[in-house]
Amino acid sequence: MASSVESDVELKSPADKFFKRLSSELHHLPNASDIVHGVEVHEGDFKTHGSVKSWSYSIDGRKEIFKEKFEIDERNMTVSMVAVGGHILEQFKSYKIVYNVFPNEGNKPAVLKIKLVYEKFKETDPDPNNYLRFLVSIFKDLDNHLQ
């Protein structure tokens, strides 16, 4: 049975600029965050729906790989990464990251909503809260880098 955890990141950069980086220029992420080491394209490119990439990063003092299939919904400013390989699938049956950018409204800032949708191997396995904190951290770094 799928579960989810989520968090919001207030953006200081404009929503459209942040979404552009998220949807078609994310290969620049290692320039903005020290804990993301690199990315390699296996199929497609950095911006086409269905492309497959591998990310290398450090979390909790460990180096890991996350191989993902990229999904994009430009109209709703949503990007998803579905795990197709890597360390995360040793911990979860299924794992998907959903990023949704919400433009500012009135005097409210733009927001990035990060949602992890996952299925555990057994009910007693921990939730991926450390991965959620990791993603919040790197996207705060990216937001600061874009200013």
C-alpha positions as protocol buffer text, in pm:
chain_id: "A"
residue {
  index: 1
  type: MET
  ca { x: 0 y: 0 z: 0 }
}
residue {
  index: 2
  type: ALA
  ca { x: 143 y: 337 z: -104 }
}
residue {
  index: 3
  type: SER
  ca { x: 219 y: 603 z: 155 }
}
residue {
  index: 4
  type: SER
  ca { x: 352 y: 955 z: 120 }
}
residue {
  index: 5
  type: VAL
  ca { x: 540 y: 1229 z: 303 }
}
residue {
  index: 6
  type: GLU
  ca { x: 563 y: 1586 z: 186 }
}
residue {
  index: 7
  type: SER
  ca { x: 709 y: 1925 z: 260 }
}
residue {
  index: 8
  type: ASP
  ca { x: 690 y: 2278 z: 120 }
}
residue {
  index: 9
  type: VAL
  ca { x: 980 y: 2506 z: 33 }
}
residue {
  index: 10
  type: GLU
  ca { x: 911 y: 2880 z: 9 }
}
residue {
  index: 11
  type: LEU
  ca { x: 1084 y: 3014 z: -301 }
}
residue {
  index: 12
  type: LYS
  ca { x: 1266 y: 3343 z: -316 }
}
residue {
  index: 13
  type: SER
  ca { x: 1325 y: 3306 z: -691 }
}
residue {
  index: 14
  type: PRO
  ca { x: 1039 y: 3351 z: -941 }
}
residue {
  index: 15
  type: ALA
  ca { x: 824 y: 3038 z: -986 }
}
residue {
  index: 16
  type: ASP
  ca { x: 869 y: 3029 z: -1365 }
}
residue {
  index: 17
  type: LYS
  ca { x: 1248 y: 3053 z: -1337 }
}
residue {
  index: 18
  type: PHE
  ca { x: 1256 y: 2781 z: -1070 }
}
residue {
  index: 19
  type: PHE
  ca { x: 1026 y: 2554 z: -1274 }
}
residue {
  index: 20
  type: LYS
  ca { x: 1243 y: 2602 z: -1585 }
}
residue {
  index: 21
  type: ARG
  ca { x: 1549 y: 2491 z: -1390 }
}
residue {
  index: 22
  type: LEU
  ca { x: 1357 y: 2198 z: -1239 }
}
residue {
  index: 23
  type: SER
  ca { x: 1202 y: 2084 z: -1567 }
}
residue {
  index: 24
  type: SER
  ca { x: 1479 y: 2132 z: -1824 }
}
residue {
  index: 25
  type: GLU
  ca { x: 1801 y: 2245 z: -1657 }
}
residue {
  index: 26
  type: LEU
  ca { x: 1830 y: 2021 z: -1352 }
}
residue {
  index: 27
  type: HIS
  ca { x: 2169 y: 1894 z: -1471 }
}
residue {
  index: 28
  type: HIS
  ca { x: 2302 y: 2221 z: -1320 }
}
residue {
  index: 29
  type: LEU
  ca { x: 2197 y: 2103 z: -971 }
}
residue {
  index: 30
  type: PRO
  ca { x: 2552 y: 1988 z: -876 }
}
residue {
  index: 31
  type: ASN
  ca { x: 2661 y: 2352 z: -923 }
}
residue {
  index: 32
  type: ALA
  ca { x: 2409 y: 2462 z: -658 }
}
residue {
  index: 33
  type: SER
  ca { x: 2438 y: 2183 z: -399 }
}
residue {
  index: 34
  type: ASP
  ca { x: 2750 y: 2015 z: -260 }
}
residue {
  index: 35
  type: ILE
  ca { x: 2562 y: 1693 z: -177 }
}
residue {
  index: 36
  type: VAL
  ca { x: 2462 y: 1626 z: -539 }
}
residue {
  index: 37
  type: HIS
  ca { x: 2771 y: 1503 z: -723 }
}
residue {
  index: 38
  type: GLY
  ca { x: 2654 y: 1445 z: -1078 }
}
residue {
  index: 39
  type: VAL
  ca { x: 2397 y: 1314 z: -1323 }
}
residue {
  index: 40
  type: GLU
  ca { x: 2417 y: 1088 z: -1627 }
}
residue {
  index: 41
  type: VAL
  ca { x: 2155 y: 1048 z: -1902 }
}
residue {
  index: 42
  type: HIS
  ca { x: 2077 y: 688 z: -2002 }
}
residue {
  index: 43
  type: GLU
  ca { x: 1782 y: 753 z: -2237 }
}
residue {
  index: 44
  type: GLY
  ca { x: 1653 y: 1080 z: -2382 }
}
residue {
  index: 45
  type: ASP
  ca { x: 1786 y: 1407 z: -2241 }
}
residue {
  index: 46
  type: PHE
  ca { x: 1738 y: 1641 z: -1945 }
}
residue {
  index: 47
  type: LYS
  ca { x: 1395 y: 1774 z: -2040 }
}
residue {
  index: 48
  type: THR
  ca { x: 1196 y: 1514 z: -2234 }
}
residue {
  index: 49
  type: HIS
  ca { x: 913 y: 1318 z: -2072 }
}
residue {
  index: 50
  type: GLY
  ca { x: 1024 y: 955 z: -2033 }
}
residue {
  index: 51
  type: SER
  ca { x: 1398 y: 1029 z: -2017 }
}
residue {
  index: 52
  type: VAL
  ca { x: 1603 y: 813 z: -1779 }
}
residue {
  index: 53
  type: LYS
  ca { x: 1888 y: 954 z: -1568 }
}
residue {
  index: 54
  type: SER
  ca { x: 2112 y: 845 z: -1280 }
}
residue {
  index: 55
  type: TRP
  ca { x: 2196 y: 1087 z: -999 }
}
residue {
  index: 56
  type: SER
  ca { x: 2491 y: 1047 z: -761 }
}
residue {
  index: 57
  type: TYR
  ca { x: 2463 y: 1216 z: -422 }
}
residue {
  index: 58
  type: SER
  ca { x: 2553 y: 1186 z: -55 }
}
residue {
  index: 59
  type: ILE
  ca { x: 2292 y: 1133 z: 215 }
}
residue {
  index: 60
  type: ASP
  ca { x: 2354 y: 1061 z: 582 }
}
residue {
  index: 61
  type: GLY
  ca { x: 2728 y: 1025 z: 507 }
}
residue {
  index: 62
  type: ARG
  ca { x: 2674 y: 762 z: 233 }
}
residue {
  index: 63
  type: LYS
  ca { x: 2718 y: 794 z: -141 }
}
residue {
  index: 64
  type: GLU
  ca { x: 2416 y: 667 z: -333 }
}
residue {
  index: 65
  type: ILE
  ca { x: 2279 y: 643 z: -686 }
}
residue {
  index: 66
  type: PHE
  ca { x: 1918 y: 719 z: -784 }
}
residue {
  index: 67
  type: LYS
  ca { x: 1811 y: 607 z: -1132 }
}
residue {
  index: 68
  type: GLU
  ca { x: 1487 y: 772 z: -1236 }
}
residue {
  index: 69
  type: LYS
  ca { x: 1239 y: 805 z: -1519 }
}
residue {
  index: 70
  type: PHE
  ca { x: 1142 y: 1167 z: -1575 }
}
residue {
  index: 71
  type: GLU
  ca { x: 779 y: 1278 z: -1610 }
}
residue {
  index: 72
  type: ILE
  ca { x: 670 y: 1636 z: -1677 }
}
residue {
  index: 73
  type: ASP
  ca { x: 339 y: 1823 z: -1675 }
}
residue {
  index: 74
  type: GLU
  ca { x: 423 y: 2177 z: -1785 }
}
residue {
  index: 75
  type: ARG
  ca { x: 64 y: 2301 z: -1759 }
}
residue {
  index: 76
  type: ASN
  ca { x: 49 y: 2216 z: -1388 }
}
residue {
  index: 77
  type: MET
  ca { x: 418 y: 2296 z: -1325 }
}
residue {
  index: 78
  type: THR
  ca { x: 481 y: 1940 z: -1203 }
}
residue {
  index: 79
  type: VAL
  ca { x: 785 y: 1718 z: -1245 }
}
residue {
  index: 80
  type: SER
  ca { x: 801 y: 1359 z: -1124 }
}
residue {
  index: 81
  type: MET
  ca { x: 1090 y: 1118 z: -1092 }
}
residue {
  index: 82
  type: VAL
  ca { x: 997 y: 751 z: -1073 }
}
residue {
  index: 83
  type: ALA
  ca { x: 1270 y: 525 z: -930 }
}
residue {
  index: 84
  type: VAL
  ca { x: 1377 y: 257 z: -1179 }
}
residue {
  index: 85
  type: GLY
  ca { x: 1703 y: 165 z: -1005 }
}
residue {
  index: 86
  type: GLY
  ca { x: 1956 y: 262 z: -742 }
}
residue {
  index: 87
  type: HIS
  ca { x: 1991 y: 241 z: -367 }
}
residue {
  index: 88
  type: ILE
  ca { x: 1640 y: 368 z: -292 }
}
residue {
  index: 89
  type: LEU
  ca { x: 1485 y: 52 z: -437 }
}
residue {
  index: 90
  type: GLU
  ca { x: 1683 y: -154 z: -185 }
}
residue {
  index: 91
  type: GLN
  ca { x: 1480 y: 25 z: 83 }
}
residue {
  index: 92
  type: PHE
  ca { x: 1138 y: 59 z: -84 }
}
residue {
  index: 93
  type: LYS
  ca { x: 927 y: -150 z: -324 }
}
residue {
  index: 94
  type: SER
  ca { x: 839 y: 165 z: -516 }
}
residue {
  index: 95
  type: TYR
  ca { x: 945 y: 527 z: -485 }
}
residue {
  index: 96
  type: LYS
  ca { x: 839 y: 840 z: -671 }
}
residue {
  index: 97
  type: ILE
  ca { x: 928 y: 1205 z: -614 }
}
residue {
  index: 98
  type: VAL
  ca { x: 671 y: 1465 z: -720 }
}
residue {
  index: 99
  type: TYR
  ca { x: 769 y: 1831 z: -742 }
}
residue {
  index: 100
  type: ASN
  ca { x: 496 y: 2089 z: -791 }
}
residue {
  index: 101
  type: VAL
  ca { x: 571 y: 2461 z: -825 }
}
residue {
  index: 102
  type: PHE
  ca { x: 300 y: 2705 z: -720 }
}
residue {
  index: 103
  type: PRO
  ca { x: 343 y: 3069 z: -832 }
}
residue {
  index: 104
  type: ASN
  ca { x: 309 y: 3344 z: -577 }
}
residue {
  index: 105
  type: GLU
  ca { x: -42 y: 3470 z: -505 }
}
residue {
  index: 106
  type: GLY
  ca { x: -82 y: 3824 z: -381 }
}
residue {
  index: 107
  type: ASN
  ca { x: 184 y: 3878 z: -119 }
}
residue {
  index: 108
  type: LYS
  ca { x: 240 y: 3505 z: -62 }
}
residue {
  index: 109
  type: PRO
  ca { x: 570 y: 3368 z: -198 }
}
residue {
  index: 110
  type: ALA
  ca { x: 598 y: 3098 z: -464 }
}
residue {
  index: 111
  type: VAL
  ca { x: 619 y: 2746 z: -320 }
}
residue {
  index: 112
  type: LEU
  ca { x: 776 y: 2418 z: -421 }
}
residue {
  index: 113
  type: LYS
  ca { x: 579 y: 2122 z: -286 }
}
residue {
  index: 114
  type: ILE
  ca { x: 788 y: 1804 z: -259 }
}
residue {
  index: 115
  type: LYS
  ca { x: 599 y: 1479 z: -217 }
}
residue {
  index: 116
  type: LEU
  ca { x: 748 y: 1130 z: -185 }
}
residue {
  index: 117
  type: VAL
  ca { x: 513 y: 848 z: -275 }
}
residue {
  index: 118
  type: TYR
  ca { x: 651 y: 509 z: -172 }
}
residue {
  index: 119
  type: GLU
  ca { x: 569 y: 154 z: -80 }
}
residue {
  index: 120
  type: LYS
  ca { x: 753 y: -19 z: 203 }
}
residue {
  index: 121
  type: PHE
  ca { x: 869 y: -380 z: 197 }
}
residue {
  index: 122
  type: LYS
  ca { x: 727 y: -428 z: 546 }
}
residue {
  index: 123
  type: GLU
  ca { x: 516 y: -204 z: 765 }
}
residue {
  index: 124
  type: THR
  ca { x: 789 y: -169 z: 1028 }
}
residue {
  index: 125
  type: ASP
  ca { x: 1034 y: -16 z: 776 }
}
residue {
  index: 126
  type: PRO
  ca { x: 1099 y: 355 z: 836 }
}
residue {
  index: 127
  type: ASP
  ca { x: 939 y: 629 z: 628 }
}
residue {
  index: 128
  type: PRO
  ca { x: 1181 y: 816 z: 395 }
}
residue {
  index: 129
  type: ASN
  ca { x: 1192 y: 1131 z: 610 }
}
residue {
  index: 130
  type: ASN
  ca { x: 1572 y: 1154 z: 568 }
}
residue {
  index: 131
  type: TYR
  ca { x: 1523 y: 1166 z: 188 }
}
residue {
  index: 132
  type: LEU
  ca { x: 1259 y: 1434 z: 226 }
}
residue {
  index: 133
  type: ARG
  ca { x: 1496 y: 1646 z: 439 }
}
residue {
  index: 134
  type: PHE
  ca { x: 1769 y: 1584 z: 178 }
}
residue {
  index: 135
  type: LEU
  ca { x: 1544 y: 1708 z: -105 }
}
residue {
  index: 136
  type: VAL
  ca { x: 1431 y: 2014 z: 92 }
}
residue {
  index: 137
  type: SER
  ca { x: 1797 y: 2099 z: 153 }
}
residue {
  index: 138
  type: ILE
  ca { x: 1907 y: 2068 z: -210 }
}
residue {
  index: 139
  type: PHE
  ca { x: 1612 y: 2267 z: -342 }
}
residue {
  index: 140
  type: LYS
  ca { x: 1675 y: 2544 z: -90 }
}
residue {
  index: 141
  type: ASP
  ca { x: 2032 y: 2547 z: -224 }
}
residue {
  index: 142
  type: LEU
  ca { x: 1898 y: 2564 z: -580 }
}
residue {
  index: 143
  type: ASP
  ca { x: 1661 y: 2847 z: -492 }
}
residue {
  index: 144
  type: ASN
  ca { x: 1948 y: 3044 z: -337 }
}
residue {
  index: 145
  type: HIS
  ca { x: 2164 y: 2972 z: -642 }
}
residue {
  index: 146
  type: LEU
  ca { x: 1897 y: 3115 z: -876 }
}
residue {
  index: 147
  type: GLN
  ca { x: 1882 y: 3453 z: -700 }
}
